[in-house]
mmCIF file of N, CA and C in Angstrom:
data_model
loop_
_atom_site.group_PDB
_atom_site.id
_atom_site.type_symbol
_atom_site.label_atom_id
_atom_site.label_comp_id
_atom_site.label_asym_id
_atom_site.label_seq_id
_atom_site.Cartn_x
_atom_site.Cartn_y
_atom_site.Cartn_z
ATOM 1 N N MET A 20 7.863 6.112 -6.327
ATOM 2 C CA MET A 20 6.924 5.399 -7.189
ATOM 3 C C MET A 20 5.957 4.695 -6.506
ATOM 4 N N LEU A 21 6.428 3.856 -5.532
ATOM 5 C CA LEU A 21 5.497 2.986 -4.870
ATOM 6 C C LEU A 21 4.374 3.707 -3.982
ATOM 7 N N CYS A 22 4.857 4.789 -3.421
ATOM 8 C CA CYS A 22 3.922 5.622 -2.565
ATOM 9 C C CYS A 22 2.932 6.394 -3.485
ATOM 10 N N THR A 23 3.444 6.708 -4.578
ATOM 11 C CA THR A 23 2.482 7.397 -5.605
ATOM 12 C C THR A 23 1.480 6.466 -6.047
ATOM 13 N N GLN A 24 1.942 5.245 -6.364
ATOM 14 C CA GLN A 24 1.041 4.158 -6.892
ATOM 15 C C GLN A 24 -0.020 3.853 -5.795
ATOM 16 N N MET A 25 0.423 3.800 -4.624
ATOM 17 C CA MET A 25 -0.645 3.372 -3.596
ATOM 18 C C MET A 25 -1.539 4.585 -3.286
ATOM 19 N N ARG A 26 -1.100 5.804 -3.321
ATOM 20 C CA ARG A 26 -2.043 6.902 -3.191
ATOM 21 C C ARG A 26 -2.926 6.951 -4.234
ATOM 22 N N LYS A 27 -2.543 6.726 -5.475
ATOM 23 C CA LYS A 27 -3.528 6.663 -6.707
ATOM 24 C C LYS A 27 -4.551 5.596 -6.489
ATOM 25 N N LYS A 28 -4.137 4.443 -6.020
ATOM 26 C CA LYS A 28 -5.061 3.287 -5.807
ATOM 27 C C LYS A 28 -5.967 3.626 -4.680
ATOM 28 N N LEU A 29 -5.614 4.347 -3.697
ATOM 29 C CA LEU A 29 -6.530 4.751 -2.638
ATOM 30 C C LEU A 29 -7.492 5.859 -3.066
ATOM 31 N N GLY A 30 -7.173 6.378 -4.237
ATOM 32 C CA GLY A 30 -8.070 7.457 -4.791
ATOM 33 C C GLY A 30 -8.040 8.731 -4.060
ATOM 34 N N GLU A 31 -6.733 9.207 -3.960
ATOM 35 C CA GLU A 31 -6.555 10.448 -3.339
ATOM 36 C C GLU A 31 -7.134 11.757 -3.901
ATOM 37 N N ARG A 32 -7.339 11.709 -5.260
ATOM 38 C CA ARG A 32 -8.006 12.887 -5.870
ATOM 39 C C ARG A 32 -9.614 12.971 -5.444
ATOM 40 N N ARG A 33 -10.221 11.716 -5.481
ATOM 41 C CA ARG A 33 -11.640 11.715 -5.176
ATOM 42 C C ARG A 33 -11.951 11.645 -3.678
ATOM 43 N N SER A 34 -11.014 11.181 -2.860
ATOM 44 C CA SER A 34 -11.318 11.032 -1.399
ATOM 45 C C SER A 34 -10.836 12.187 -0.608
ATOM 46 N N GLY A 35 -10.110 13.091 -1.196
ATOM 47 C CA GLY A 35 -9.576 14.076 -0.266
ATOM 48 C C GLY A 35 -8.295 13.771 0.341
ATOM 49 N N LEU A 36 -7.713 12.631 0.120
ATOM 50 C CA LEU A 36 -6.422 12.269 0.799
ATOM 51 C C LEU A 36 -5.405 13.162 0.178
ATOM 52 N N MET A 37 -4.456 13.582 1.182
ATOM 53 C CA MET A 37 -3.384 14.319 0.532
ATOM 54 C C MET A 37 -2.178 14.268 1.574
ATOM 55 N N GLU A 38 -0.949 14.352 0.976
ATOM 56 C CA GLU A 38 0.211 14.316 1.715
ATOM 57 C C GLU A 38 0.582 15.595 2.463
ATOM 58 N N VAL A 39 0.761 15.507 3.717
ATOM 59 C CA VAL A 39 1.186 16.723 4.509
ATOM 60 C C VAL A 39 2.654 16.805 4.933
ATOM 61 N N SER A 40 3.151 17.893 5.245
ATOM 62 C CA SER A 40 4.528 18.110 5.656
ATOM 63 C C SER A 40 5.018 17.504 6.838
ATOM 64 N N ASN A 41 4.156 17.433 7.826
ATOM 65 C CA ASN A 41 4.559 16.943 9.142
ATOM 66 C C ASN A 41 3.509 16.095 9.760
ATOM 67 N N VAL A 42 3.948 15.329 10.882
ATOM 68 C CA VAL A 42 3.061 14.359 11.423
ATOM 69 C C VAL A 42 1.886 14.980 12.192
ATOM 70 N N GLU A 43 2.149 16.116 12.773
ATOM 71 C CA GLU A 43 1.101 16.961 13.479
ATOM 72 C C GLU A 43 -0.011 17.297 12.698
ATOM 73 N N GLU A 44 0.120 17.434 11.396
ATOM 74 C CA GLU A 44 -0.996 17.792 10.521
ATOM 75 C C GLU A 44 -1.813 16.525 9.914
ATOM 76 N N CYS A 45 -1.195 15.306 10.112
ATOM 77 C CA CYS A 45 -1.822 14.166 9.490
ATOM 78 C C CYS A 45 -2.908 13.504 10.371
ATOM 79 N N ASP A 46 -3.805 12.827 9.748
ATOM 80 C CA ASP A 46 -4.765 11.920 10.473
ATOM 81 C C ASP A 46 -4.252 10.610 10.505
ATOM 82 N N VAL A 47 -3.648 10.142 9.533
ATOM 83 C CA VAL A 47 -3.110 8.690 9.406
ATOM 84 C C VAL A 47 -1.667 8.778 8.863
ATOM 85 N N ILE A 48 -0.830 7.960 9.509
ATOM 86 C CA ILE A 48 0.571 7.789 8.863
ATOM 87 C C ILE A 48 0.567 6.577 7.924
ATOM 88 N N MET A 49 0.918 6.786 6.718
ATOM 89 C CA MET A 49 1.150 5.594 5.773
ATOM 90 C C MET A 49 2.596 5.295 5.831
ATOM 91 N N GLY A 50 3.020 4.134 6.312
ATOM 92 C CA GLY A 50 4.355 3.653 6.283
ATOM 93 C C GLY A 50 4.650 2.593 5.294
ATOM 94 N N PHE A 51 5.797 2.770 4.590
ATOM 95 C CA PHE A 51 6.121 1.701 3.583
ATOM 96 C C PHE A 51 7.353 1.056 4.022
ATOM 97 N N CYS A 52 7.447 -0.353 4.104
ATOM 98 C CA CYS A 52 8.542 -1.087 4.747
ATOM 99 C C CYS A 52 8.907 -2.083 3.674
ATOM 100 N N PRO A 53 9.959 -1.703 2.801
ATOM 101 C CA PRO A 53 10.451 -2.754 1.892
ATOM 102 C C PRO A 53 11.280 -3.878 2.726
ATOM 103 N N VAL A 54 10.977 -5.070 2.449
ATOM 104 C CA VAL A 54 11.661 -6.167 3.041
ATOM 105 C C VAL A 54 13.001 -6.390 2.299
ATOM 106 N N VAL A 55 14.164 -6.050 2.900
ATOM 107 C CA VAL A 55 15.472 -6.156 2.387
ATOM 108 C C VAL A 55 16.371 -7.207 2.948
ATOM 109 N N SER A 56 16.066 -7.543 4.163
ATOM 110 C CA SER A 56 16.897 -8.600 4.841
ATOM 111 C C SER A 56 15.812 -9.758 5.308
ATOM 112 N N ARG A 57 15.331 -9.503 6.527
ATOM 113 C CA ARG A 57 14.435 -10.444 7.076
ATOM 114 C C ARG A 57 13.125 -9.532 7.394
ATOM 115 N N ALA A 58 12.054 -10.120 7.087
ATOM 116 C CA ALA A 58 10.861 -9.296 7.228
ATOM 117 C C ALA A 58 10.565 -8.796 8.683
ATOM 118 N N GLY A 59 10.766 -9.733 9.680
ATOM 119 C CA GLY A 59 10.633 -9.249 11.096
ATOM 120 C C GLY A 59 11.501 -8.122 11.431
ATOM 121 N N THR A 60 12.897 -8.236 11.110
ATOM 122 C CA THR A 60 13.770 -7.131 11.370
ATOM 123 C C THR A 60 13.425 -5.893 10.721
ATOM 124 N N ASP A 61 13.087 -5.980 9.474
ATOM 125 C CA ASP A 61 12.699 -4.766 8.655
ATOM 126 C C ASP A 61 11.610 -4.003 9.230
ATOM 127 N N ILE A 62 10.462 -4.795 9.662
ATOM 128 C CA ILE A 62 9.304 -4.318 10.192
ATOM 129 C C ILE A 62 9.605 -3.690 11.538
ATOM 130 N N GLU A 63 10.377 -4.294 12.291
ATOM 131 C CA GLU A 63 10.820 -3.717 13.607
ATOM 132 C C GLU A 63 11.478 -2.399 13.505
ATOM 133 N N VAL A 64 12.324 -2.140 12.471
ATOM 134 C CA VAL A 64 13.022 -0.967 12.192
ATOM 135 C C VAL A 64 12.095 -0.010 11.763
ATOM 136 N N ALA A 65 11.156 -0.366 10.817
ATOM 137 C CA ALA A 65 10.078 0.613 10.390
ATOM 138 C C ALA A 65 9.196 1.111 11.458
ATOM 139 N N LEU A 66 8.738 0.218 12.446
ATOM 140 C CA LEU A 66 7.999 0.478 13.556
ATOM 141 C C LEU A 66 8.670 1.398 14.584
ATOM 142 N N LYS A 67 9.854 1.264 14.645
ATOM 143 C CA LYS A 67 10.700 2.068 15.559
ATOM 144 C C LYS A 67 10.717 3.544 15.024
ATOM 145 N N LYS A 68 10.919 3.741 13.680
ATOM 146 C CA LYS A 68 10.927 5.009 13.088
ATOM 147 C C LYS A 68 9.566 5.651 13.208
ATOM 148 N N ILE A 69 8.521 4.833 12.996
ATOM 149 C CA ILE A 69 7.137 5.353 13.179
ATOM 150 C C ILE A 69 6.797 5.768 14.518
ATOM 151 N N GLN A 70 7.223 4.944 15.547
ATOM 152 C CA GLN A 70 7.049 5.342 16.896
ATOM 153 C C GLN A 70 7.790 6.669 17.309
ATOM 154 N N ASP A 71 9.002 6.847 16.663
ATOM 155 C CA ASP A 71 9.761 8.170 16.983
ATOM 156 C C ASP A 71 8.937 9.303 16.491
ATOM 157 N N LEU A 72 8.227 9.150 15.432
ATOM 158 C CA LEU A 72 7.402 10.188 14.878
ATOM 159 C C LEU A 72 6.110 10.509 15.785
ATOM 160 N N SER A 73 5.394 9.384 16.163
ATOM 161 C CA SER A 73 4.198 9.469 16.904
ATOM 162 C C SER A 73 3.890 8.140 17.532
ATOM 163 N N ASP A 74 3.469 8.177 18.751
ATOM 164 C CA ASP A 74 3.065 6.851 19.332
ATOM 165 C C ASP A 74 1.564 6.734 19.567
ATOM 166 N N THR A 75 0.881 7.877 18.984
ATOM 167 C CA THR A 75 -0.554 7.766 19.081
ATOM 168 C C THR A 75 -1.374 7.874 17.719
ATOM 169 N N LYS A 76 -0.727 8.286 16.698
ATOM 170 C CA LYS A 76 -1.413 8.452 15.413
ATOM 171 C C LYS A 76 -1.665 6.993 14.818
ATOM 172 N N PRO A 77 -2.743 6.836 14.100
ATOM 173 C CA PRO A 77 -3.000 5.539 13.491
ATOM 174 C C PRO A 77 -1.937 5.364 12.385
ATOM 175 N N VAL A 78 -1.598 4.119 12.026
ATOM 176 C CA VAL A 78 -0.602 3.736 11.040
ATOM 177 C C VAL A 78 -1.123 2.682 10.115
ATOM 178 N N ALA A 79 -1.040 2.961 8.777
ATOM 179 C CA ALA A 79 -1.258 1.810 7.853
ATOM 180 C C ALA A 79 0.126 1.497 7.287
ATOM 181 N N LEU A 80 0.573 0.249 7.783
ATOM 182 C CA LEU A 80 1.982 -0.047 7.355
ATOM 183 C C LEU A 80 1.907 -1.052 6.127
ATOM 184 N N VAL A 81 2.558 -0.688 5.062
ATOM 185 C CA VAL A 81 2.448 -1.502 3.741
ATOM 186 C C VAL A 81 3.912 -2.182 3.739
ATOM 187 N N VAL A 82 3.861 -3.414 3.874
ATOM 188 C CA VAL A 82 5.044 -4.242 3.903
ATOM 189 C C VAL A 82 5.253 -4.606 2.442
ATOM 190 N N LEU A 83 6.399 -4.318 1.878
ATOM 191 C CA LEU A 83 6.612 -4.482 0.325
ATOM 192 C C LEU A 83 7.613 -5.736 0.217
ATOM 193 N N HIS A 84 7.170 -6.737 -0.501
ATOM 194 C CA HIS A 84 7.938 -7.970 -0.814
ATOM 195 C C HIS A 84 8.330 -7.886 -2.253
ATOM 196 N N HIS A 85 9.507 -7.971 -2.543
ATOM 197 C CA HIS A 85 10.156 -7.835 -3.896
ATOM 198 C C HIS A 85 10.063 -9.158 -4.587
ATOM 199 N N THR A 86 9.413 -9.226 -5.741
ATOM 200 C CA THR A 86 9.234 -10.532 -6.572
ATOM 201 C C THR A 86 8.877 -10.101 -8.044
ATOM 202 N N PHE A 87 9.084 -11.053 -8.834
ATOM 203 C CA PHE A 87 8.450 -11.045 -10.201
ATOM 204 C C PHE A 87 7.075 -11.608 -10.316
ATOM 205 N N ASP A 88 6.759 -12.482 -9.353
ATOM 206 C CA ASP A 88 5.685 -13.590 -9.474
ATOM 207 C C ASP A 88 4.454 -12.852 -8.693
ATOM 208 N N PRO A 89 3.365 -12.633 -9.472
ATOM 209 C CA PRO A 89 2.187 -12.061 -8.807
ATOM 210 C C PRO A 89 1.451 -13.061 -7.809
ATOM 211 N N GLU A 90 1.873 -14.335 -7.975
ATOM 212 C CA GLU A 90 1.280 -15.339 -7.088
ATOM 213 C C GLU A 90 2.235 -15.674 -6.005
ATOM 214 N N PHE A 91 3.191 -15.000 -5.814
ATOM 215 C CA PHE A 91 4.267 -15.301 -4.667
ATOM 216 C C PHE A 91 3.437 -15.275 -3.367
ATOM 217 N N MET A 92 3.813 -16.250 -2.506
ATOM 218 C CA MET A 92 3.291 -16.382 -1.260
ATOM 219 C C MET A 92 4.201 -15.746 -0.120
ATOM 220 N N VAL A 93 3.569 -14.874 0.516
ATOM 221 C CA VAL A 93 4.430 -14.267 1.713
ATOM 222 C C VAL A 93 3.717 -14.466 3.000
ATOM 223 N N PRO A 94 4.522 -14.719 4.124
ATOM 224 C CA PRO A 94 3.794 -14.728 5.453
ATOM 225 C C PRO A 94 3.009 -13.503 5.815
ATOM 226 N N ASP A 95 2.167 -13.531 6.635
ATOM 227 C CA ASP A 95 1.272 -12.455 7.116
ATOM 228 C C ASP A 95 2.111 -11.607 7.986
ATOM 229 N N SER A 96 2.567 -10.412 7.611
ATOM 230 C CA SER A 96 3.448 -9.541 8.331
ATOM 231 C C SER A 96 2.820 -9.072 9.627
ATOM 232 N N SER A 97 1.383 -9.076 9.679
ATOM 233 C CA SER A 97 0.707 -8.419 10.836
ATOM 234 C C SER A 97 1.144 -9.198 12.190
ATOM 235 N N VAL A 98 1.580 -10.423 12.027
ATOM 236 C CA VAL A 98 2.003 -11.093 13.292
ATOM 237 C C VAL A 98 3.321 -10.563 13.804
ATOM 238 N N SER A 99 3.980 -9.783 13.069
ATOM 239 C CA SER A 99 5.183 -9.118 13.508
ATOM 240 C C SER A 99 5.004 -7.734 14.182
ATOM 241 N N VAL A 100 3.628 -7.269 14.173
ATOM 242 C CA VAL A 100 3.350 -5.914 14.585
ATOM 243 C C VAL A 100 2.498 -5.938 15.852
ATOM 244 N N ASN A 101 2.957 -5.338 16.879
ATOM 245 C CA ASN A 101 2.121 -5.336 18.111
ATOM 246 C C ASN A 101 1.814 -3.855 18.547
ATOM 247 N N ARG A 102 1.918 -3.015 17.656
ATOM 248 C CA ARG A 102 1.681 -1.577 17.898
ATOM 249 C C ARG A 102 0.201 -1.366 17.790
ATOM 250 N N GLU A 103 -0.383 -0.660 18.775
ATOM 251 C CA GLU A 103 -1.846 -0.354 18.888
ATOM 252 C C GLU A 103 -2.206 0.548 17.632
ATOM 253 N N ASN A 104 -3.409 0.489 17.147
ATOM 254 C CA ASN A 104 -3.930 1.302 16.140
ATOM 255 C C ASN A 104 -3.190 1.369 14.948
ATOM 256 N N THR A 105 -2.769 -0.056 14.467
ATOM 257 C CA THR A 105 -1.955 -0.131 13.296
ATOM 258 C C THR A 105 -2.423 -1.237 12.406
ATOM 259 N N LEU A 106 -2.660 -0.903 11.148
ATOM 260 C CA LEU A 106 -3.073 -1.875 10.135
ATOM 261 C C LEU A 106 -1.799 -2.312 9.346
ATOM 262 N N THR A 107 -1.663 -3.551 9.182
ATOM 263 C CA THR A 107 -0.378 -4.006 8.491
ATOM 264 C C THR A 107 -0.930 -4.737 7.260
ATOM 265 N N VAL A 108 -0.471 -4.498 6.079
ATOM 266 C CA VAL A 108 -0.778 -5.250 4.769
ATOM 267 C C VAL A 108 0.499 -5.485 4.091
ATOM 268 N N ASP A 109 0.342 -6.721 3.284
ATOM 269 C CA ASP A 109 1.486 -7.062 2.488
ATOM 270 C C ASP A 109 1.270 -6.844 1.123
ATOM 271 N N CYS A 110 2.240 -6.289 0.388
ATOM 272 C CA CYS A 110 2.039 -6.051 -1.051
ATOM 273 C C CYS A 110 3.376 -6.574 -1.773
ATOM 274 N N LEU A 111 3.011 -7.003 -2.993
ATOM 275 C CA LEU A 111 4.084 -7.513 -3.918
ATOM 276 C C LEU A 111 4.586 -6.383 -4.905
ATOM 277 N N PHE A 112 5.885 -6.283 -5.091
ATOM 278 C CA PHE A 112 6.330 -5.238 -6.066
ATOM 279 C C PHE A 112 7.529 -5.732 -6.765
ATOM 280 N N HIS A 113 7.897 -5.083 -7.884
ATOM 281 C CA HIS A 113 9.215 -5.288 -8.493
ATOM 282 C C HIS A 113 9.837 -3.929 -8.766
ATOM 283 N N GLU A 114 11.121 -3.870 -8.610
ATOM 284 C CA GLU A 114 11.834 -2.492 -8.570
ATOM 285 C C GLU A 114 11.540 -1.784 -10.082
ATOM 286 N N ASP A 115 11.379 -2.545 -11.112
ATOM 287 C CA ASP A 115 11.176 -1.879 -12.458
ATOM 288 C C ASP A 115 9.559 -1.596 -12.721
ATOM 289 N N LYS A 116 8.698 -2.395 -12.070
ATOM 290 C CA LYS A 116 7.268 -2.381 -12.399
ATOM 291 C C LYS A 116 6.531 -1.647 -11.306
ATOM 292 N N GLY A 117 7.135 -1.485 -10.149
ATOM 293 C CA GLY A 117 6.335 -1.001 -8.990
ATOM 294 C C GLY A 117 5.494 -2.013 -8.476
ATOM 295 N N LEU A 118 4.367 -1.700 -7.965
ATOM 296 C CA LEU A 118 3.425 -2.655 -7.459
ATOM 297 C C LEU A 118 2.887 -3.592 -8.447
ATOM 298 N N LEU A 119 2.814 -4.752 -8.225
ATOM 299 C CA LEU A 119 2.282 -5.784 -9.150
ATOM 300 C C LEU A 119 0.827 -5.801 -9.139
ATOM 301 N N ARG A 120 0.221 -6.151 -10.425
ATOM 302 C CA ARG A 120 -1.111 -6.344 -10.580
ATOM 303 C C ARG A 120 -1.445 -7.791 -10.111
ATOM 304 N N CYS A 121 -2.025 -7.813 -8.965
ATOM 305 C CA CYS A 121 -2.425 -9.161 -8.440
ATOM 306 C C CYS A 121 -3.474 -8.990 -7.301
ATOM 307 N N PRO A 122 -4.149 -10.119 -6.979
ATOM 308 C CA PRO A 122 -5.258 -10.045 -6.026
ATOM 309 C C PRO A 122 -4.699 -9.640 -4.687
ATOM 310 N N ARG A 123 -3.533 -10.068 -4.275
ATOM 311 C CA ARG A 123 -3.007 -9.666 -2.916
ATOM 312 C C ARG A 123 -2.885 -8.222 -2.776
ATOM 313 N N ASN A 124 -2.328 -7.449 -3.949
ATOM 314 C CA ASN A 124 -2.269 -6.005 -3.742
ATOM 315 C C ASN A 124 -3.620 -5.395 -3.765
ATOM 316 N N GLN A 125 -4.594 -5.858 -4.436
ATOM 317 C CA GLN A 125 -5.980 -5.411 -4.499
ATOM 318 C C GLN A 125 -6.603 -5.473 -3.108
ATOM 319 N N GLU A 126 -6.465 -6.626 -2.525
ATOM 320 C CA GLU A 126 -7.049 -6.775 -1.259
ATOM 321 C C GLU A 126 -6.281 -5.870 -0.177
ATOM 322 N N ALA A 127 -4.943 -5.684 -0.332
ATOM 323 C CA ALA A 127 -4.249 -4.707 0.533
ATOM 324 C C ALA A 127 -4.816 -3.298 0.416
ATOM 325 N N VAL A 128 -5.129 -2.874 -0.808
ATOM 326 C CA VAL A 128 -5.589 -1.484 -1.156
ATOM 327 C C VAL A 128 -7.028 -1.377 -0.520
ATOM 328 N N ASP A 129 -7.787 -2.420 -0.726
ATOM 329 C CA ASP A 129 -9.174 -2.459 -0.156
ATOM 330 C C ASP A 129 -9.108 -2.357 1.427
ATOM 331 N N GLU A 130 -8.322 -3.148 1.999
ATOM 332 C CA GLU A 130 -8.201 -3.186 3.512
ATOM 333 C C GLU A 130 -7.733 -1.700 3.950
ATOM 334 N N VAL A 131 -6.912 -1.054 3.279
ATOM 335 C CA VAL A 131 -6.428 0.196 3.836
ATOM 336 C C VAL A 131 -7.523 1.201 3.643
ATOM 337 N N ARG A 132 -8.219 1.076 2.404
ATOM 338 C CA ARG A 132 -9.371 1.977 2.082
ATOM 339 C C ARG A 132 -10.389 1.845 3.281
ATOM 340 N N LYS A 133 -10.802 0.710 3.556
ATOM 341 C CA LYS A 133 -11.748 0.320 4.605
ATOM 342 C C LYS A 133 -11.232 0.844 5.991
ATOM 343 N N TRP A 134 -10.111 0.585 6.278
ATOM 344 C CA TRP A 134 -9.469 1.005 7.552
ATOM 345 C C TRP A 134 -9.455 2.448 7.913
ATOM 346 N N ILE A 135 -9.163 3.183 6.692
ATOM 347 C CA ILE A 135 -9.149 4.664 6.927
ATOM 348 C C ILE A 135 -10.482 5.295 6.451
ATOM 349 N N LYS A 136 -11.532 4.373 6.316
ATOM 350 C CA LYS A 136 -12.887 4.794 6.083
ATOM 351 C C LYS A 136 -13.084 5.389 4.754
ATOM 352 N N LEU A 137 -12.450 4.872 3.709
ATOM 353 C CA LEU A 137 -12.651 5.423 2.293
ATOM 354 C C LEU A 137 -13.731 4.301 1.578
ATOM 355 N N PRO A 138 -14.449 4.553 0.741
ATOM 356 C CA PRO A 138 -15.322 3.666 0.157
ATOM 357 C C PRO A 138 -14.394 2.646 -0.710
ATOM 358 N N VAL A 139 -14.711 1.348 -0.600
ATOM 359 C CA VAL A 139 -14.015 0.329 -1.371
ATOM 360 C C VAL A 139 -14.730 0.358 -2.753
ATOM 361 N N LYS A 140 -13.781 0.419 -3.753
ATOM 362 C CA LYS A 140 -14.130 0.439 -5.143
ATOM 363 C C LYS A 140 -14.708 -1.009 -5.574
ATOM 364 N N PRO A 141 -15.737 -1.094 -6.348
ATOM 365 C CA PRO A 141 -16.108 -2.409 -6.779
ATOM 366 C C PRO A 141 -15.173 -2.893 -7.771
ATOM 367 N N PRO A 142 -14.992 -4.229 -7.992
ATOM 368 C CA PRO A 142 -14.004 -4.806 -8.917
ATOM 369 C C PRO A 142 -14.302 -4.466 -10.320
ATOM 370 N N LYS A 143 -13.303 -4.224 -11.098
ATOM 371 C CA LYS A 143 -13.624 -3.953 -12.454
ATOM 372 C C LYS A 143 -14.298 -5.200 -13.249
ATOM 373 N N SER A 144 -15.167 -4.824 -14.111
ATOM 374 C CA SER A 144 -15.916 -5.830 -14.909
ATOM 375 C C SER A 144 -14.947 -6.474 -15.969
ATOM 376 N N ASN A 145 -15.044 -7.732 -16.244
ATOM 377 C CA ASN A 145 -14.071 -8.320 -17.287
ATOM 378 C C ASN A 145 -14.718 -8.107 -18.555
ATOM 379 N N GLU A 146 -15.907 -7.543 -18.788
ATOM 380 C CA GLU A 146 -16.558 -7.295 -20.070
ATOM 381 C C GLU A 146 -16.200 -6.047 -20.664
ATOM 382 N N SER A 147 -15.474 -5.200 -20.057
ATOM 383 C CA SER A 147 -15.278 -3.886 -20.625
ATOM 384 C C SER A 147 -14.205 -4.003 -21.773
ATOM 385 N N ALA A 148 -14.427 -3.161 -22.711
ATOM 386 C CA ALA A 148 -13.616 -3.175 -23.887
ATOM 387 C C ALA A 148 -12.085 -2.560 -23.507
ATOM 388 N N ALA A 149 -11.117 -3.051 -24.172
ATOM 389 C CA ALA A 149 -9.765 -2.497 -23.943
ATOM 390 C C ALA A 149 -9.741 -1.134 -24.369
ATOM 391 N N PRO A 150 -8.972 -0.223 -23.763
ATOM 392 C CA PRO A 150 -8.799 1.127 -24.269
ATOM 393 C C PRO A 150 -7.933 1.119 -25.412
ATOM 394 N N ALA A 151 -8.105 2.096 -26.397
ATOM 395 C CA ALA A 151 -7.428 2.174 -27.571
ATOM 396 C C ALA A 151 -5.896 2.558 -27.283
ATOM 397 N N GLU A 152 -5.611 3.617 -26.517
ATOM 398 C CA GLU A 152 -4.429 4.058 -26.287
ATOM 399 C C GLU A 152 -4.382 4.479 -24.699
ATOM 400 N N LEU A 153 -3.282 4.198 -23.994
ATOM 401 C CA LEU A 153 -3.100 4.542 -22.671
ATOM 402 C C LEU A 153 -1.887 5.436 -22.505
ATOM 403 N N THR A 154 -2.023 6.389 -21.727
ATOM 404 C CA THR A 154 -0.848 7.282 -21.257
ATOM 405 C C THR A 154 -0.003 6.429 -20.460
ATOM 406 N N ASP A 155 1.402 6.830 -20.367
ATOM 407 C CA ASP A 155 2.340 6.084 -19.488
ATOM 408 C C ASP A 155 1.738 5.982 -18.020
ATOM 409 N N GLU A 156 1.053 7.022 -17.537
ATOM 410 C CA GLU A 156 0.506 6.947 -16.248
ATOM 411 C C GLU A 156 -0.619 5.898 -16.102
ATOM 412 N N GLN A 157 -1.439 5.932 -17.177
ATOM 413 C CA GLN A 157 -2.545 4.980 -17.086
ATOM 414 C C GLN A 157 -2.009 3.507 -17.183
ATOM 415 N N GLN A 158 -0.928 3.293 -18.100
ATOM 416 C CA GLN A 158 -0.353 2.033 -18.217
ATOM 417 C C GLN A 158 0.145 1.450 -16.822
ATOM 418 N N ALA A 159 0.833 2.446 -16.144
ATOM 419 C CA ALA A 159 1.473 1.992 -14.854
ATOM 420 C C ALA A 159 0.360 1.707 -13.883
ATOM 421 N N ASP A 160 -0.728 2.476 -13.915
ATOM 422 C CA ASP A 160 -1.892 2.226 -13.123
ATOM 423 C C ASP A 160 -2.565 1.008 -13.468
ATOM 424 N N GLU A 161 -2.749 0.678 -14.737
ATOM 425 C CA GLU A 161 -3.302 -0.685 -15.246
ATOM 426 C C GLU A 161 -2.363 -1.964 -14.817
ATOM 427 N N GLU A 162 -1.092 -1.650 -14.768
ATOM 428 C CA GLU A 162 -0.148 -2.799 -14.350
ATOM 429 C C GLU A 162 -0.434 -3.218 -12.941
ATOM 430 N N PHE A 163 -0.785 -2.267 -12.050
ATOM 431 C CA PHE A 163 -1.008 -2.581 -10.683
ATOM 432 C C PHE A 163 -2.374 -3.278 -10.496
ATOM 433 N N MET A 164 -3.435 -2.870 -11.178
ATOM 434 C CA MET A 164 -4.800 -3.348 -10.920
ATOM 435 C C MET A 164 -5.181 -4.085 -12.014
#
């Protein structure tokens, strides 16, 4: 669910992003690292797995912090990453809701888009009218952004 949400936020349909079946075919590795014990330890394990796949491909590492609170403060995980050609961003999520709708997650998406050279979407206008009915997919999308 989280990988799908992130790909949608990156605009896979419009940008030409697509998931491939092996590392040799990819241009960028998107790694997702849920923090389940200690952030530094979990990141180290994720980086080891990524390194085993490729030591040269660029990596966007999304560190996932579990919380209900969209204002939750987390340390900058990039200080735990010393791999070359790697962008590290922190995102907030909840197991039932997926990625939370919050400024931290929007900034993370924008950073990844910029890093992999996709155009950054302008922020949504607060003046727009609320949609009458949203599909389940649109509701999930709206909860994140």
